[in-house]
Tab-separated table of C-alpha atoms and ligand atoms in Angstrom:
chain	number	residue	atom	x	y	z
A	239	MET	CA	7.790	18.861	-5.684
A	240	GLU	CA	10.267	18.144	-2.989
A	241	PRO	CA	11.767	14.700	-2.309
A	242	LEU	CA	10.202	13.628	1.049
A	243	SER	CA	10.959	10.793	3.253
A	244	LEU	CA	8.505	7.971	3.691
A	245	ASN	CA	7.899	8.872	7.304
A	246	VAL	CA	7.193	12.573	6.386
A	247	LEU	CA	4.757	11.401	3.624
A	248	ARG	CA	2.830	9.311	6.058
A	249	GLU	CA	2.488	12.082	8.537
A	250	LYS	CA	1.414	14.629	5.798
A	251	TYR	CA	-1.278	12.316	4.644
A	252	LEU	CA	-2.736	11.599	8.033
A	253	SER	CA	-2.715	15.280	9.196
A	254	PHE	CA	-4.261	16.321	5.854
A	255	PHE	CA	-7.213	14.081	6.437
A	256	GLU	CA	-7.457	15.122	9.988
A	257	SER	CA	-7.825	18.644	8.835
A	258	LYS	CA	-10.779	17.370	6.809
A	259	GLY	CA	-12.578	16.117	9.913
A	260	HIS	CA	-11.202	12.517	9.919
A	261	LEU	CA	-10.259	10.578	13.073
A	262	ARG	CA	-6.797	9.159	12.835
A	263	LEU	CA	-6.628	5.627	14.032
A	264	GLU	CA	-3.522	3.556	14.699
A	265	SER	CA	-2.807	0.767	12.289
A	266	PHE	CA	-4.752	-2.338	13.196
A	267	PRO	CA	-2.770	-5.626	13.863
A	268	LEU	CA	-1.795	-7.855	10.924
A	269	VAL	CA	-3.827	-10.650	12.460
A	270	PRO	CA	-7.546	-10.136	11.360
A	271	GLN	CA	-9.932	-9.942	14.289
A	272	ASN	CA	-13.218	-11.942	13.774
A	273	ASP	CA	-12.645	-12.326	10.062
A	274	ASN	CA	-12.072	-15.881	8.848
A	275	SER	CA	-11.951	-14.826	5.231
A	276	LEU	CA	-8.368	-13.608	5.562
A	277	LEU	CA	-5.048	-14.930	6.861
A	278	LEU	CA	-3.513	-11.485	7.164
A	279	ILE	CA	-4.635	-7.892	6.755
A	280	ASN	CA	-3.964	-7.098	3.075
A	281	ALA	CA	-5.633	-3.659	2.629
A	282	GLY	CA	-6.375	-0.603	4.714
A	283	MET	CA	-9.989	-1.301	4.515
A	284	ALA	CA	-9.893	-4.888	5.669
A	285	PRO	CA	-10.100	-4.286	9.444
A	286	LEU	CA	-12.832	-1.788	8.795
A	287	LYS	CA	-15.257	-4.054	7.092
A	288	PRO	CA	-17.762	-4.155	10.097
A	289	TYR	CA	-18.083	-0.350	9.928
A	290	PHE	CA	-18.726	-0.396	6.112
A	291	LYS	CA	-21.312	-3.128	6.516
A	292	GLY	CA	-23.076	-1.368	9.368
A	293	GLU	CA	-22.377	-4.279	11.767
A	294	ARG	CA	-20.553	-1.967	14.137
A	295	VAL	CA	-20.688	1.730	14.836
A	296	PRO	CA	-17.447	3.566	14.034
A	297	PRO	CA	-15.856	5.958	16.372
A	298	ARG	CA	-16.361	8.570	13.779
A	299	LYS	CA	-17.912	8.537	10.326
A	300	ARG	CA	-14.640	9.841	8.813
A	301	VAL	CA	-11.537	7.915	9.682
A	302	THR	CA	-7.954	7.892	8.259
A	303	THR	CA	-5.190	5.228	8.773
A	304	CYS	CA	-1.872	4.045	7.636
A	305	GLN	CA	-2.365	0.309	7.750
A	306	LYS	CA	0.515	-2.280	7.719
A	307	CYS	CA	-0.389	-4.970	5.111
A	308	VAL	CA	1.131	-8.283	4.045
A	309	ARG	CA	0.253	-9.848	0.679
A	310	THR	CA	2.107	-13.040	-0.309
A	311	LEU	CA	0.396	-13.779	-3.579
A	312	ASP	CA	3.423	-12.807	-5.615
A	313	ILE	CA	5.958	-14.194	-3.057
A	314	ASP	CA	7.933	-16.082	-5.900
A	315	ASN	CA	8.558	-12.859	-7.741
A	316	VAL	CA	9.936	-11.033	-4.725
A	317	GLY	CA	13.637	-10.262	-5.237
A	318	LYS	CA	13.445	-11.287	-8.935
A	319	THR	CA	11.864	-8.012	-9.812
A	320	SER	CA	12.438	-4.662	-8.038
A	321	ARG	CA	8.756	-4.059	-7.788
A	322	HIS	CA	7.355	-6.971	-5.776
A	323	GLY	CA	7.271	-7.073	-2.058
A	324	THR	CA	5.240	-8.844	0.564
A	325	PHE	CA	4.991	-5.973	3.095
A	326	PHE	CA	3.640	-2.556	2.447
A	327	GLU	CA	1.836	0.250	4.116
A	328	MET	CA	-1.491	1.580	2.863
A	329	LEU	CA	-2.756	5.070	3.416
A	330	GLY	CA	-6.438	5.502	3.424
A	331	ASN	CA	-9.250	7.846	4.154
A	332	PHE	CA	-12.651	6.387	4.866
A	333	SER	CA	-16.232	7.496	4.959
A	334	PHE	CA	-18.787	5.263	6.580
A	335	GLY	CA	-22.044	6.546	5.028
A	336	ASP	CA	-20.771	10.094	5.346
A	337	TYR	CA	-19.085	11.920	2.423
A	338	PHE	CA	-18.948	10.496	-1.140
A	339	LYS	CA	-17.376	11.179	-4.483
A	340	GLU	CA	-18.084	14.940	-4.384
A	341	GLU	CA	-15.653	15.248	-1.521
A	342	ALA	CA	-13.295	12.366	-1.997
A	343	ILE	CA	-12.157	13.307	-5.532
A	344	PRO	CA	-11.329	17.040	-4.848
A	345	TRP	CA	-9.534	16.172	-1.543
A	346	ALA	CA	-7.411	13.613	-3.335
A	347	TRP	CA	-6.538	16.190	-5.884
A	348	GLU	CA	-5.869	18.880	-3.269
A	349	PHE	CA	-3.484	16.630	-1.293
A	350	LEU	CA	-1.422	15.623	-4.324
A	351	THR	CA	-1.238	19.007	-6.060
A	352	LYS	CA	-1.241	21.454	-3.124
A	353	VAL	CA	0.233	19.562	-0.249
A	354	LEU	CA	2.692	17.406	-2.115
A	355	GLU	CA	2.952	19.870	-5.110
A	356	ILE	CA	2.966	17.105	-7.721
A	357	PRO	CA	2.632	18.907	-11.060
A	358	GLU	CA	-0.967	18.461	-12.361
A	359	SER	CA	0.290	17.695	-15.737
A	360	ARG	CA	1.823	14.384	-14.505
A	361	LEU	CA	-1.450	13.095	-12.873
A	362	TYR	CA	-4.117	11.119	-14.737
A	363	PRO	CA	-7.302	9.801	-13.160
A	364	SER	CA	-9.190	6.898	-14.494
A	365	VAL	CA	-12.886	6.205	-13.942
A	366	TYR	CA	-15.102	3.126	-14.283
A	367	VAL	CA	-16.525	3.066	-17.783
A	368	GLU	CA	-20.043	3.600	-16.621
A	369	ASP	CA	-19.246	6.052	-13.891
A	370	ASP	CA	-20.048	9.461	-15.637
A	371	GLU	CA	-20.695	10.923	-12.243
A	372	ALA	CA	-17.000	10.470	-11.119
A	373	LEU	CA	-15.923	11.665	-14.502
A	374	GLU	CA	-17.819	14.966	-14.181
A	375	ILE	CA	-16.516	15.429	-10.627
A	376	TRP	CA	-12.892	15.188	-11.963
A	377	VAL	CA	-13.696	17.723	-14.733
A	378	LYS	CA	-15.245	20.051	-12.159
A	379	THR	CA	-12.171	19.654	-9.853
A	380	GLY	CA	-9.989	20.898	-12.770
A	381	VAL	CA	-8.733	17.938	-14.673
A	382	PRO	CA	-9.101	18.288	-18.470
A	383	ARG	CA	-11.675	15.780	-19.805
A	384	GLU	CA	-9.182	14.302	-22.356
A	385	ARG	CA	-6.883	13.373	-19.475
A	386	ILE	CA	-9.328	11.066	-17.807
A	387	THR	CA	-9.400	7.518	-19.027
A	388	LYS	CA	-12.431	5.223	-18.817
A	389	LEU	CA	-11.526	1.612	-17.936
A	390	GLY	CA	-13.520	-1.537	-17.455
A	391	LYS	CA	-14.312	-3.838	-14.589
A	392	ASP	CA	-10.863	-5.519	-14.563
A	393	ASP	CA	-9.242	-2.159	-13.703
A	394	ASN	CA	-11.880	-0.026	-12.145
A	395	PHE	CA	-14.084	-2.254	-10.008
A	396	TRP	CA	-12.495	-3.038	-6.699
A	397	GLU	CA	-13.181	-6.190	-4.633
A	398	ILE	CA	-11.133	-8.595	-2.684
A	399	GLY	CA	-12.684	-11.747	-1.638
A	400	SER	CA	-16.079	-11.016	0.019
A	401	GLY	CA	-17.223	-7.713	1.597
A	402	PRO	CA	-17.601	-4.104	0.608
A	403	CYS	CA	-16.720	-3.323	-2.961
A	404	GLY	CA	-17.566	-1.006	-5.865
A	405	PRO	CA	-16.442	1.023	-8.864
A	406	CYS	CA	-13.300	3.009	-8.327
A	407	SER	CA	-11.329	5.826	-9.766
A	408	GLU	CA	-7.553	5.304	-9.804
A	409	ILE	CA	-4.887	8.022	-9.996
A	410	TYR	CA	-1.837	7.386	-12.204
A	411	PHE	CA	1.508	9.184	-12.220
A	412	ASP	CA	3.276	9.784	-15.514
A	413	ARG	CA	6.899	8.812	-15.064
A	414	GLY	CA	7.832	10.192	-18.406
A	415	GLU	CA	8.174	9.124	-21.990
A	416	GLN	CA	11.474	7.345	-21.403
A	417	TYR	CA	9.706	4.684	-19.406
A	418	GLY	CA	6.999	4.098	-22.021
A	419	CYS	CA	6.451	1.394	-24.635
A	420	GLY	CA	6.297	3.933	-27.397
A	421	LYS	CA	2.959	2.472	-28.709
A	422	PRO	CA	0.592	5.169	-30.037
A	423	ASP	CA	-2.150	3.980	-27.684
A	424	CYS	CA	0.060	3.994	-24.585
A	425	ALA	CA	-2.054	5.515	-21.753
A	426	PRO	CA	-3.003	4.944	-18.130
A	427	GLY	CA	-3.849	1.227	-17.942
A	428	CYS	CA	-0.992	0.216	-20.340
A	429	ASP	CA	1.177	-2.639	-19.155
A	430	CYS	CA	4.445	-0.693	-19.537
A	431	ASP	CA	6.227	1.307	-16.805
A	432	ARG	CA	5.210	4.772	-17.856
A	433	TYR	CA	2.030	5.315	-16.023
A	434	VAL	CA	2.018	4.050	-12.476
A	435	GLU	CA	-1.274	3.621	-10.549
A	436	PHE	CA	-0.768	4.692	-7.024
A	437	TRP	CA	-4.040	5.781	-5.381
A	438	ASN	CA	-7.321	3.961	-5.639
A	439	LEU	CA	-10.595	5.778	-4.696
A	440	VAL	CA	-13.203	3.101	-4.202
A	441	PHE	CA	-16.881	4.161	-4.162
A	442	SER	CA	-17.844	1.259	-1.995
A	443	GLN	CA	-21.549	0.809	-2.582
A	444	PHE	CA	-22.045	-2.940	-2.618
A	445	ASN	CA	-21.512	-5.866	-0.333
A	446	GLY	CA	-20.205	-8.833	-2.481
A	447	ASP	CA	-20.336	-12.468	-1.499
A	448	GLY	CA	-17.030	-13.221	-3.398
A	449	GLU	CA	-19.018	-15.238	-6.006
A	450	GLY	CA	-20.403	-12.432	-8.123
A	451	HIS	CA	-23.531	-11.474	-6.215
A	452	TYR	CA	-23.784	-7.889	-5.104
A	453	GLU	CA	-26.156	-6.375	-2.668
A	454	LYS	CA	-26.399	-2.587	-2.507
A	455	MET	CA	-25.423	-1.241	0.880
A	456	GLU	CA	-27.701	1.039	2.796
A	457	HIS	CA	-25.216	3.986	2.598
A	458	PRO	CA	-22.563	4.480	0.018
A	459	ASN	CA	-19.044	4.634	1.513
A	460	ILE	CA	-15.522	5.781	0.543
A	461	ASP	CA	-12.614	3.580	0.766
A	462	THR	CA	-9.312	4.931	-0.550
A	463	GLY	CA	-5.997	3.121	-0.582
A	464	MET	CA	-2.563	4.547	-1.497
A	465	GLY	CA	0.537	2.483	-1.320
A	466	LEU	CA	2.924	4.548	0.871
A	467	GLU	CA	6.038	3.004	-0.642
A	468	ARG	CA	4.757	3.682	-4.154
A	469	LEU	CA	4.010	7.321	-3.290
A	470	ALA	CA	7.520	7.479	-1.741
A	471	CYS	CA	9.091	6.262	-5.049
A	472	ILE	CA	7.241	9.027	-6.903
A	473	MET	CA	8.218	11.704	-4.469
A	474	GLN	CA	11.807	10.491	-4.182
A	475	GLY	CA	12.149	10.084	-7.868
A	476	VAL	CA	13.329	6.497	-7.664
A	477	ASP	CA	12.434	3.428	-9.655
A	478	ASN	CA	11.464	0.936	-7.001
A	479	LEU	CA	10.600	-0.044	-3.503
A	480	PHE	CA	14.174	-1.021	-2.594
A	481	GLU	CA	15.458	2.525	-3.271
A	482	VAL	CA	12.942	4.264	-0.968
A	483	ASP	CA	14.798	5.748	2.010
A	484	THR	CA	13.666	3.668	4.788
A	485	VAL	CA	13.719	0.371	2.882
A	486	GLN	CA	17.154	1.170	1.371
A	487	ASN	CA	18.442	1.521	4.865
A	488	ILE	CA	17.503	-1.919	5.609
A	489	LEU	CA	18.983	-3.224	2.374
A	490	LYS	CA	22.229	-1.537	3.231
A	491	HIS	CA	22.353	-3.141	6.630
A	492	VAL	CA	22.004	-6.581	4.992
A	493	ALA	CA	24.665	-5.741	2.480
A	494	ARG	CA	27.074	-4.562	5.326
A	495	ILE	CA	26.499	-7.939	7.175
A	496	ALA	CA	27.208	-9.868	3.958
A	497	ASP	CA	29.920	-7.599	3.011
A	498	VAL	CA	28.592	-7.237	-0.583
A	499	GLU	CA	27.545	-4.225	-2.671
A	500	TYR	CA	24.103	-3.707	-4.188
A	501	HIS	CA	23.993	-3.197	-7.936
A	502	LYS	CA	27.180	-5.157	-8.625
A	503	ASP	CA	25.826	-8.611	-9.342
A	504	ALA	CA	22.318	-9.685	-10.394
A	505	LYS	CA	22.159	-12.780	-8.165
A	506	THR	CA	23.436	-10.896	-5.075
A	507	ASP	CA	20.883	-8.176	-5.697
A	508	VAL	CA	18.007	-10.825	-5.742
A	509	SER	CA	19.122	-12.204	-2.307
A	510	LEU	CA	19.527	-8.663	-0.868
A	511	ARG	CA	16.004	-7.787	-1.995
A	512	VAL	CA	14.453	-10.993	-0.740
A	513	ILE	CA	15.943	-10.565	2.697
A	514	THR	CA	15.024	-6.901	2.843
A	515	ASP	CA	11.376	-7.522	1.945
A	516	HIS	CA	10.972	-10.678	4.105
A	517	ILE	CA	12.522	-9.195	7.190
A	518	ARG	CA	10.071	-6.270	6.919
A	519	SER	CA	7.177	-8.684	6.883
A	520	THR	CA	8.460	-10.955	9.520
A	521	THR	CA	9.430	-8.265	12.052
A	522	PHE	CA	5.905	-6.859	11.860
A	523	MET	CA	4.319	-10.301	11.988
A	524	VAL	CA	6.262	-11.401	15.057
A	525	SER	CA	5.484	-8.058	16.674
A	526	ASP	CA	1.759	-8.843	16.187
A	527	GLY	CA	2.064	-12.250	18.007
A	528	ILE	CA	2.424	-14.625	15.016
A	529	LEU	CA	4.780	-17.516	15.607
A	530	PRO	CA	6.278	-19.945	13.009
A	531	GLN	CA	3.996	-22.933	12.591
A	532	ASN	CA	3.093	-25.520	9.979
A	533	GLU	CA	-0.104	-24.017	8.852
A	534	GLY	CA	-2.081	-20.789	8.400
A	535	ARG	CA	-0.389	-17.513	8.988
A	536	GLY	CA	2.232	-19.192	11.083
A	537	TYR	CA	3.274	-21.125	7.992
A	538	VAL	CA	3.424	-17.857	5.983
A	539	LEU	CA	5.833	-16.525	8.706
A	540	ARG	CA	7.909	-19.671	8.679
A	541	ARG	CA	8.126	-19.638	4.825
A	542	LEU	CA	9.171	-15.994	4.870
A	543	LEU	CA	11.924	-16.632	7.567
A	544	ARG	CA	13.328	-19.714	5.849
A	545	ARG	CA	13.471	-17.972	2.448
A	546	ALA	CA	15.307	-14.965	4.083
A	547	ALA	CA	17.784	-17.325	5.976
A	548	ARG	CA	18.390	-19.318	2.842
A	549	HIS	CA	19.203	-16.142	0.773
A	550	GLY	CA	21.495	-15.181	3.708
A	551	ARG	CA	23.442	-18.462	3.060
A	552	LEU	CA	23.617	-17.685	-0.649
A	553	LEU	CA	25.280	-14.432	0.276
A	554	GLY	CA	27.825	-16.302	2.345
A	555	ILE	CA	26.490	-15.455	5.761
A	556	ASN	CA	26.829	-18.578	7.921
A	557	GLU	CA	25.521	-17.420	11.187
A	558	PRO	CA	22.196	-16.069	12.421
A	559	PHE	CA	21.823	-12.558	11.258
A	560	LEU	CA	18.121	-11.647	10.725
A	561	TYR	CA	17.807	-10.660	14.373
A	562	LYS	CA	20.326	-7.945	13.674
A	563	VAL	CA	18.468	-6.656	10.588
A	564	CYS	CA	15.167	-6.488	12.403
A	565	GLU	CA	16.683	-3.786	14.658
A	566	THR	CA	16.955	-1.567	11.565
A	567	VAL	CA	13.317	-2.387	10.573
A	568	ILE	CA	12.252	-1.363	14.076
A	569	GLY	CA	14.384	1.814	14.049
A	570	GLU	CA	13.120	2.960	10.568
A	571	ASN	CA	9.427	2.498	11.667
A	572	ALA	CA	9.569	3.330	15.369
A	573	ASN	CA	7.556	6.527	15.273
A	574	ALA	CA	4.553	5.263	13.347
A	575	TYR	CA	4.580	1.784	15.027
A	576	PRO	CA	5.477	2.104	18.679
A	577	GLU	CA	4.504	-1.431	19.245
A	578	LEU	CA	7.725	-2.522	17.440
A	579	VAL	CA	9.745	-0.645	20.034
A	580	GLU	CA	7.638	-2.017	22.779
A	581	HIS	CA	8.110	-5.574	21.513
A	582	LYS	CA	11.751	-5.162	20.499
A	583	ASP	CA	13.406	-7.693	22.816
A	584	TYR	CA	10.732	-10.293	22.007
A	585	ILE	CA	11.015	-9.792	18.329
A	586	VAL	CA	14.899	-9.948	18.343
A	587	LYS	CA	14.735	-13.092	20.541
B	1391	LIG	N1	-9.662	-1.157	-0.979
B	1391	LIG	C1	-8.871	-0.554	-1.982
B	1391	LIG	C2	-7.448	-1.166	-2.142
B	1391	LIG	O1	-6.981	-1.979	-1.413
B	1391	LIG	C3	-8.686	0.998	-1.624
B	1391	LIG	O2	-8.367	1.005	-0.322
B	1391	LIG	O3	-6.733	-0.811	-3.070
């Protein structure tokens, strides 16, 4: 498997699913449209809910996207660990009552093992404990039965708030024994760093009300989500988000402005990571029309900006600088998100 840039990986994914009859749609804005249940788009499927629920007719029954997402649940951990971030991109292929498990599983395998050439021996699928159908499809696709893990509802039933949900099958990458906890029962689903879950195939069959009540939807759907940055880590053989090529270029820009080096001092590294992550989120949020405010998504933006500015001070930067770094964010993402280039002057201002 070749180390591929994040931008190349995005394109490979979208064109693979185009070759399987999917319509490629641009990322939807971060601001949810007609959906009061969310402040910000936090998954590839979120803007597509009306198509899953049959409330609107999709432009095609097969769609593929790379969706910009913001999740701030773990904001306090950002920077402290090298894993957490508030901004990420989610690759997804979706079926609105068209294909189901029989196609979604072998296509995922084909993309990973044939297009990206990830060795089969490093991939481990998991299935929902009661989903023998998915298990048999994985076996038919060529995965040895003993490499498939059955997991319970906590791991393998996907839902977020209310809306379409269902059992899922997750794909794990084995980073190698050196990352493991060494326990005899270490396997996909273990809390240690050995097996990373990076692609979630959701067999979206229910509409949940967010309070534990599920209604079977008329047609089963497919909703898959793969974190692009996580895939890039695997393909680039790096440990974390901040070492992925495009993200690292942003971090290096911050380090240049602060005149510090990454990996020299733990506290400095925290600040570099906070700023790098938050400037990614805020550049995209401003581009989508969000402004700093005292409540709602405007407050999220304000909080991210203030945290980034404060960490700038901690690095000894005593003048406005975030506007300079956002130019690197725009440059690194210009091809996939032309709106950033279009709104560049506005964002910088
Ligand atoms: N909805 C699932 C997720 O967000 C798969 O797209 O992980």
